[in-house]
Amino acid sequence: MKIGELAKLTGCSVQSIRFYEKEELISAPRRSECNYRLYDQKNLEQLIFIKHCRNLDITLAEIKQLLNLKQSPETQCEDVNYLIDEHIKQINLRMTGLKKLKGSLTDLRSKCRDNQTVKNCGILQDLLTKPTGQ
Amino acid sequence: MKIGELAKLTGCSVQSIRFYEKEELISAPRRSECNYRLYDQKNLEQLIFIKHCRNLDITLAEIKQLLNLKQSPETQCEDVNYLIDEHIKQINLRMTGLKKLKGSLTDLRSKCRDNQTVKNCGILQDLLTKPTGQ
DNA sequence: TTAAACTCTATAGTCACTATAGAGTCAATC
DNA sequence: GATTGACTCTATAGTGACTATAGAGTTTAA
């Protein structure tokens, strides 16, 4: 199949498929006479794997690690588990940060009622003078 | 004061102060004989404002808007309120997304016990075959 | 035959910085 | 007076994971 069909099947954009190839996450496929990329079932599976990982916000560098690991089916998979555990930790950190941020913004928002002039806007005044708790 | 002192006082890096100048978020300060940037109290206040905004994840483009608004003290400040409200909405969206993501990752993680081989790793198998819920 | 839809490569842009190179300046110490 | 270390300057490239664009060639359908 050509790149457009692969894109549709996987939900990746055509550009990002070419980008993954350049970054060596997927192997360069064979080409047609006029130099079009031609993909087979195996290419499709590989890209689906990558897409699933990206849906989970796993970075391209980490996906490369996982792909390498898959090359050695007899080794222990503790690195895989570790990688996922670390991601869950990162998400927890990010959520804590966002909660704080939301608190600060909500607090800030409460400093101004509607129908004020800029001069009297409590939000702008707060931003000038007060640290924001971060 | 020179740029290093301003950096210390505001918690910005020297490079990002120069970057803000290039992006026209702060006005170009006067220079010493040997071309060093020299800042005064007003510059300090301006940068503190920017720093507070950045702590709240307000983008540079939005900070520019706010700075423009501050130039017109008699106009209504509804745009300020709207901007903050939108940010709170964005954070809510992001938190919802992260919660889902965490669910998916936790689910995925449960597919593998420790001390498996890569070949039998339930995580890698899931990543190959199953969509991840996003 | 002509138009739309697809493909190709190469390059620049996104965001908010960070890092680096190579050069000049200043203050303190030997 | 010389040297060292800390500071400053400009200009450029890199980050991550793409997206967008230009300019060219190819395929398919009407």
Short mmCIF file of C-alpha atoms (C1' of nucleotides) in Angstrom, two decimals:
data_model
loop_
_atom_site.label_atom_id
_atom_site.label_comp_id
_atom_site.label_asym_id
_atom_site.label_seq_id
_atom_site.Cartn_x
_atom_site.Cartn_y
_atom_site.Cartn_z
CA MET A 1 0.00 0.00 0.00
CA LYS A 2 1.06 3.62 -0.50
CA ILE A 3 1.76 6.08 2.25
CA GLY A 4 -1.69 7.67 2.17
CA GLU A 5 -3.43 4.40 2.85
CA LEU A 6 -1.02 3.57 5.66
CA ALA A 7 -1.74 6.97 7.15
CA LYS A 8 -5.48 6.34 7.07
CA LEU A 9 -5.14 2.87 8.60
CA THR A 10 -2.95 4.05 11.46
CA GLY A 11 -4.25 7.54 12.10
CA CYS A 12 -0.79 9.01 11.57
CA SER A 13 -0.30 11.89 9.17
CA VAL A 14 1.65 11.26 5.98
CA GLN A 15 4.29 13.70 7.12
CA SER A 16 4.83 12.04 10.45
CA ILE A 17 5.26 8.64 8.78
CA ARG A 18 8.02 10.12 6.66
CA PHE A 19 9.37 11.74 9.79
CA TYR A 20 9.46 8.41 11.63
CA GLU A 21 11.37 6.92 8.73
CA LYS A 22 13.94 9.68 8.83
CA GLU A 23 14.29 9.19 12.59
CA GLU A 24 14.71 5.45 12.02
CA LEU A 25 11.73 4.35 14.04
CA ILE A 26 10.42 2.45 11.05
CA SER A 27 12.59 0.88 8.40
CA ALA A 28 12.68 2.42 4.94
CA PRO A 29 10.10 0.59 2.81
CA ARG A 30 10.63 -0.57 -0.73
CA ARG A 31 9.82 1.86 -3.52
CA SER A 32 7.71 1.71 -6.65
CA GLU A 33 9.11 2.48 -10.08
CA CYS A 34 8.37 6.14 -9.68
CA ASN A 35 9.83 6.23 -6.17
CA TYR A 36 6.62 5.99 -4.15
CA ARG A 37 6.94 4.27 -0.78
CA LEU A 38 5.25 0.86 -0.71
CA TYR A 39 4.31 -0.67 2.63
CA ASP A 40 3.40 -4.21 3.63
CA GLN A 41 1.63 -5.78 6.60
CA LYS A 42 4.74 -5.81 8.75
CA ASN A 43 5.28 -2.08 8.22
CA LEU A 44 1.67 -1.53 9.22
CA GLU A 45 2.09 -3.46 12.48
CA GLN A 46 5.24 -1.57 13.32
CA LEU A 47 3.53 1.76 12.83
CA ILE A 48 0.51 0.70 14.85
CA PHE A 49 2.83 -0.15 17.71
CA ILE A 50 4.38 3.30 17.47
CA LYS A 51 0.98 4.95 17.27
CA HIS A 52 -0.22 3.16 20.39
CA CYS A 53 2.88 4.29 22.23
CA ARG A 54 2.41 7.88 21.08
CA ASN A 55 -1.20 7.80 22.24
CA LEU A 56 0.28 7.07 25.66
CA ASP A 57 2.68 10.01 25.34
CA ILE A 58 5.69 7.74 25.20
CA THR A 59 8.52 9.70 23.57
CA LEU A 60 10.13 8.68 20.30
CA ALA A 61 13.40 7.99 22.13
CA GLU A 62 11.58 5.62 24.46
CA ILE A 63 9.77 3.97 21.58
CA LYS A 64 13.16 3.31 20.05
CA GLN A 65 14.19 1.61 23.29
CA LEU A 66 11.07 -0.53 23.24
CA LEU A 67 11.64 -1.47 19.61
CA ASN A 68 15.19 -2.47 20.46
CA LEU A 69 13.95 -4.58 23.34
CA LYS A 70 11.52 -6.34 21.05
CA GLN A 71 14.51 -7.44 19.00
CA SER A 72 15.72 -9.56 21.93
CA PRO A 73 12.72 -11.71 22.86
CA GLU A 74 14.60 -13.78 25.43
CA THR A 75 15.85 -10.93 27.63
CA GLN A 76 14.00 -9.83 30.74
CA CYS A 77 11.35 -7.18 30.22
CA GLU A 78 11.98 -5.22 33.42
CA ASP A 79 13.02 -2.18 31.38
CA VAL A 80 9.58 -2.11 29.80
CA ASN A 81 7.89 -2.19 33.18
CA TYR A 82 10.22 0.48 34.51
CA LEU A 83 9.50 2.76 31.56
CA ILE A 84 5.76 2.53 32.09
CA ASP A 85 6.12 3.04 35.84
CA GLU A 86 8.17 6.16 35.23
CA HIS A 87 5.52 7.50 32.90
CA ILE A 88 2.85 7.05 35.50
CA LYS A 89 5.05 8.94 37.95
CA GLN A 90 5.52 11.76 35.47
CA ILE A 91 1.79 12.04 34.98
CA ASN A 92 1.25 12.24 38.72
CA LEU A 93 3.79 15.05 38.95
CA ARG A 94 2.20 16.90 36.09
CA MET A 95 -1.26 16.57 37.60
CA THR A 96 -0.05 17.91 40.93
CA GLY A 97 1.50 20.86 39.12
CA LEU A 98 -1.66 21.54 37.18
CA LYS A 99 -3.76 21.46 40.35
CA LYS A 100 -1.55 24.11 41.91
CA LEU A 101 -1.66 26.17 38.74
CA LYS A 102 -5.42 25.99 38.64
CA GLY A 103 -5.57 27.11 42.24
CA SER A 104 -3.36 30.10 41.50
CA LEU A 105 -5.35 31.05 38.42
CA THR A 106 -8.68 30.69 40.18
CA ASP A 107 -7.38 32.83 43.00
CA LEU A 108 -6.13 35.41 40.53
CA ARG A 109 -9.40 35.41 38.64
CA SER A 110 -11.30 36.23 41.81
CA LYS A 111 -9.40 39.50 42.11
CA CYS A 112 -11.43 41.15 39.37
CA ARG A 113 -15.14 41.54 38.90
CA ASP A 114 -16.46 42.23 35.45
CA ASN A 115 -16.87 45.77 34.10
CA GLN A 116 -13.70 47.19 35.55
CA THR A 117 -11.27 49.45 33.76
CA VAL A 118 -7.80 48.13 33.10
CA LYS A 119 -6.49 50.64 35.62
CA ASN A 120 -8.55 49.09 38.40
CA CYS A 121 -8.25 45.47 37.32
CA GLY A 122 -7.22 43.42 40.32
CA ILE A 123 -5.76 40.75 38.10
CA LEU A 124 -3.26 43.05 36.46
CA GLN A 125 -2.40 44.56 39.82
CA ASP A 126 -1.75 41.13 41.28
CA LEU A 127 0.43 40.15 38.36
CA LEU A 128 2.52 43.26 38.93
CA THR A 129 3.13 42.80 42.60
CA LYS A 130 2.44 39.36 43.94
CA PRO A 131 4.38 36.16 43.42
CA THR A 132 2.04 33.50 42.16
CA GLY A 133 2.74 30.65 44.48
CA GLN A 134 4.93 28.74 42.06
CA MET B 1 21.93 47.16 37.22
CA LYS B 2 23.46 44.72 34.74
CA ILE B 3 21.70 41.74 33.27
CA GLY B 4 23.10 39.23 35.74
CA GLU B 5 21.66 41.08 38.71
CA LEU B 6 18.30 41.47 37.00
CA ALA B 7 18.33 37.74 36.34
CA LYS B 8 18.96 36.98 39.99
CA LEU B 9 16.26 39.37 41.18
CA THR B 10 13.61 37.97 38.86
CA GLY B 11 14.55 34.32 38.65
CA CYS B 12 14.82 34.53 34.87
CA SER B 13 17.92 33.29 33.12
CA VAL B 14 20.17 35.82 31.43
CA GLN B 15 19.44 34.23 28.08
CA SER B 16 15.70 34.44 28.47
CA ILE B 17 15.91 38.14 29.37
CA ARG B 18 17.76 38.75 26.13
CA PHE B 19 15.21 36.55 24.41
CA TYR B 20 12.31 38.61 25.80
CA GLU B 21 14.00 41.73 24.51
CA LYS B 22 14.34 40.29 21.03
CA GLU B 23 10.69 39.25 21.13
CA GLU B 24 9.78 42.78 22.23
CA LEU B 25 8.20 41.82 25.52
CA ILE B 26 10.53 44.18 27.31
CA SER B 27 11.89 47.38 25.85
CA ALA B 28 15.57 47.54 24.95
CA PRO B 29 17.39 49.05 27.92
CA ARG B 30 20.07 51.68 27.73
CA ARG B 31 23.64 50.52 27.32
CA SER B 32 26.89 51.21 29.12
CA GLU B 33 29.97 52.49 27.34
CA CYS B 34 31.07 48.99 26.56
CA ASN B 35 27.62 47.96 25.35
CA TYR B 36 26.40 46.19 28.50
CA ARG B 37 22.65 46.34 29.10
CA LEU B 38 21.75 48.59 32.04
CA TYR B 39 18.36 48.15 33.71
CA ASP B 40 16.39 50.38 36.05
CA GLN B 41 13.52 49.86 38.46
CA LYS B 42 10.90 50.08 35.72
CA ASN B 43 12.57 47.36 33.70
CA LEU B 44 12.65 45.22 36.83
CA GLU B 45 8.91 45.64 37.40
CA GLN B 46 8.13 44.81 33.80
CA LEU B 47 10.14 41.62 33.96
CA ILE B 48 8.58 40.60 37.27
CA PHE B 49 5.16 40.97 35.64
CA ILE B 50 6.29 38.71 32.83
CA LYS B 51 7.77 36.19 35.23
CA HIS B 52 4.55 36.01 37.22
CA CYS B 53 2.62 35.38 34.04
CA ARG B 54 5.05 32.66 32.93
CA ASN B 55 4.71 31.00 36.33
CA LEU B 56 1.02 30.73 35.46
CA ASP B 57 1.86 29.22 32.05
CA ILE B 58 0.55 32.26 30.22
CA THR B 59 2.13 32.25 26.77
CA LEU B 60 4.40 35.02 25.52
CA ALA B 61 1.80 36.00 22.93
CA GLU B 62 -0.78 36.41 25.68
CA ILE B 63 1.64 38.34 27.84
CA LYS B 64 2.08 40.71 24.93
CA GLN B 65 -1.70 41.18 24.86
CA LEU B 66 -1.75 41.90 28.58
CA LEU B 67 1.09 44.38 28.25
CA ASN B 68 -0.78 46.12 25.46
CA LEU B 69 -3.90 46.29 27.60
CA LYS B 70 -1.93 47.85 30.41
CA GLN B 71 -1.09 50.67 28.03
CA SER B 72 -4.76 51.68 27.93
CA PRO B 73 -5.73 52.06 31.58
CA GLU B 74 -9.20 53.41 30.85
CA THR B 75 -10.46 50.56 28.66
CA GLN B 76 -12.52 47.71 30.05
CA CYS B 77 -10.55 44.76 31.38
CA GLU B 78 -12.90 42.03 30.16
CA ASP B 79 -10.16 40.67 27.86
CA VAL B 80 -7.98 40.04 30.88
CA ASN B 81 -10.73 38.13 32.63
CA TYR B 82 -11.49 36.16 29.49
CA LEU B 83 -7.84 35.19 29.07
CA ILE B 84 -7.62 33.85 32.59
CA ASP B 85 -10.94 32.01 32.26
CA GLU B 86 -9.71 30.37 29.08
CA HIS B 87 -6.56 29.25 30.84
CA ILE B 88 -8.52 27.63 33.60
CA LYS B 89 -10.56 25.82 30.95
CA GLN B 90 -7.40 24.61 29.23
CA ILE B 91 -6.06 23.26 32.50
CA ASN B 92 -9.30 21.38 33.12
CA LEU B 93 -9.06 19.81 29.68
CA ARG B 94 -5.46 18.84 30.22
CA MET B 95 -6.22 17.31 33.60
CA THR B 96 -9.05 15.25 32.13
CA GLY B 97 -6.70 14.05 29.42
CA LEU B 98 -4.02 13.15 31.91
CA LYS B 99 -6.46 11.20 34.03
CA LYS B 100 -7.44 9.10 31.03
CA LEU B 101 -3.81 8.63 30.13
CA LYS B 102 -2.98 7.49 33.61
CA GLY B 103 -5.84 5.02 33.47
CA SER B 104 -4.57 3.60 30.21
CA LEU B 105 -1.01 3.34 31.48
CA THR B 106 -2.03 1.75 34.75
CA ASP B 107 -4.12 -0.74 32.84
CA LEU B 108 -1.24 -1.46 30.51
CA ARG B 109 1.18 -1.86 33.39
CA SER B 110 -1.02 -4.52 34.96
CA LYS B 111 -0.54 -6.70 31.90
CA CYS B 112 2.97 -7.69 32.91
CA ARG B 113 4.34 -9.18 36.09
CA ASP B 114 8.00 -8.80 36.84
CA ASN B 115 10.54 -11.38 35.70
CA GLN B 116 9.06 -12.03 32.31
CA THR B 117 10.97 -12.35 29.09
CA VAL B 118 10.38 -9.74 26.44
CA LYS B 119 8.71 -12.41 24.35
CA ASN B 120 6.04 -12.96 26.99
CA CYS B 121 5.69 -9.39 28.15
CA GLY B 122 2.02 -8.52 28.22
CA ILE B 123 2.78 -4.84 27.86
CA LEU B 124 4.57 -5.22 24.56
CA GLN B 125 1.84 -7.54 23.34
CA ASP B 126 -0.81 -5.02 24.22
CA LEU B 127 1.05 -2.24 22.48
CA LEU B 128 1.20 -4.33 19.34
CA THR B 129 -2.44 -5.25 19.16
CA LYS B 130 -4.71 -3.12 21.25
CA PRO B 131 -5.76 0.47 20.78
CA THR B 132 -5.05 2.37 23.93
CA GLY B 133 -8.31 4.07 24.59
CA GLN B 134 -7.23 7.44 23.30
"C1'" DT C 1 -7.35 15.95 -22.04
"C1'" DT C 2 -7.72 17.99 -18.16
"C1'" DA C 3 -8.37 18.22 -13.41
"C1'" DA C 4 -8.13 16.46 -8.82
"C1'" DA C 5 -5.78 13.86 -5.77
"C1'" DC C 6 -1.84 11.82 -4.68
"C1'" DT C 7 3.33 11.34 -4.19
"C1'" DC C 8 8.24 13.06 -3.86
"C1'" DT C 9 12.22 16.07 -1.64
"C1'" DA C 10 13.80 19.88 0.86
"C1'" DT C 11 13.20 23.54 3.85
"C1'" DA C 12 11.20 26.53 7.38
"C1'" DG C 13 8.25 27.18 11.24
"C1'" DT C 14 6.21 26.03 15.91
"C1'" DC C 15 7.19 27.28 21.40
"C1'" DA C 16 10.06 29.05 24.95
"C1'" DC C 17 13.73 28.71 25.75
"C1'" DT C 18 18.93 26.35 26.41
"C1'" DA C 19 23.56 25.65 24.88
"C1'" DT C 20 27.59 26.84 22.45
"C1'" DA C 21 31.38 29.47 20.17
"C1'" DG C 22 34.22 33.19 20.03
"C1'" DA C 23 35.13 37.65 21.57
"C1'" DG C 24 35.40 41.54 24.73
"C1'" DT C 25 35.26 43.63 29.79
"C1'" DC C 26 35.84 44.01 34.73
"C1'" DA C 27 37.51 43.13 39.52
"C1'" DA C 28 40.52 40.97 42.49
"C1'" DT C 29 44.75 38.76 43.45
"C1'" DC C 30 49.78 37.70 42.86
"C1'" DG D 1 51.80 44.57 35.42
"C1'" DA D 2 49.99 40.00 34.58
"C1'" DT D 3 46.81 36.69 35.22
"C1'" DT D 4 42.67 34.54 36.58
"C1'" DG D 5 37.78 34.08 36.98
"C1'" DA D 6 33.42 35.92 36.45
"C1'" DC D 7 30.82 38.53 33.78
"C1'" DT D 8 29.04 40.53 29.28
"C1'" DC D 9 28.27 40.69 24.12
"C1'" DT D 10 26.47 38.66 19.38
"C1'" DA D 11 25.18 35.01 16.50
"C1'" DT D 12 23.85 30.49 15.68
"C1'" DA D 13 22.10 25.83 16.46
"C1'" DG D 14 19.46 22.61 19.09
"C1'" DT D 15 15.29 20.85 21.75
"C1'" DG D 16 10.54 17.52 20.52
"C1'" DA D 17 7.37 16.00 17.55
"C1'" DC D 18 5.72 17.25 14.46
"C1'" DT D 19 3.10 20.84 10.73
"C1'" DA D 20 3.22 23.71 6.70
"C1'" DT D 21 4.93 25.14 2.39
"C1'" DA D 22 7.10 25.20 -2.26
"C1'" DG D 23 7.88 23.16 -6.40
"C1'" DA D 24 7.94 19.12 -9.00
"C1'" DG D 25 6.33 14.64 -10.75
"C1'" DT D 26 2.50 10.70 -11.04
"C1'" DT D 27 -1.90 8.42 -11.04
"C1'" DT D 28 -6.80 8.10 -11.58
"C1'" DA D 29 -11.29 9.37 -13.04
"C1'" DA D 30 -14.43 11.90 -15.64
#
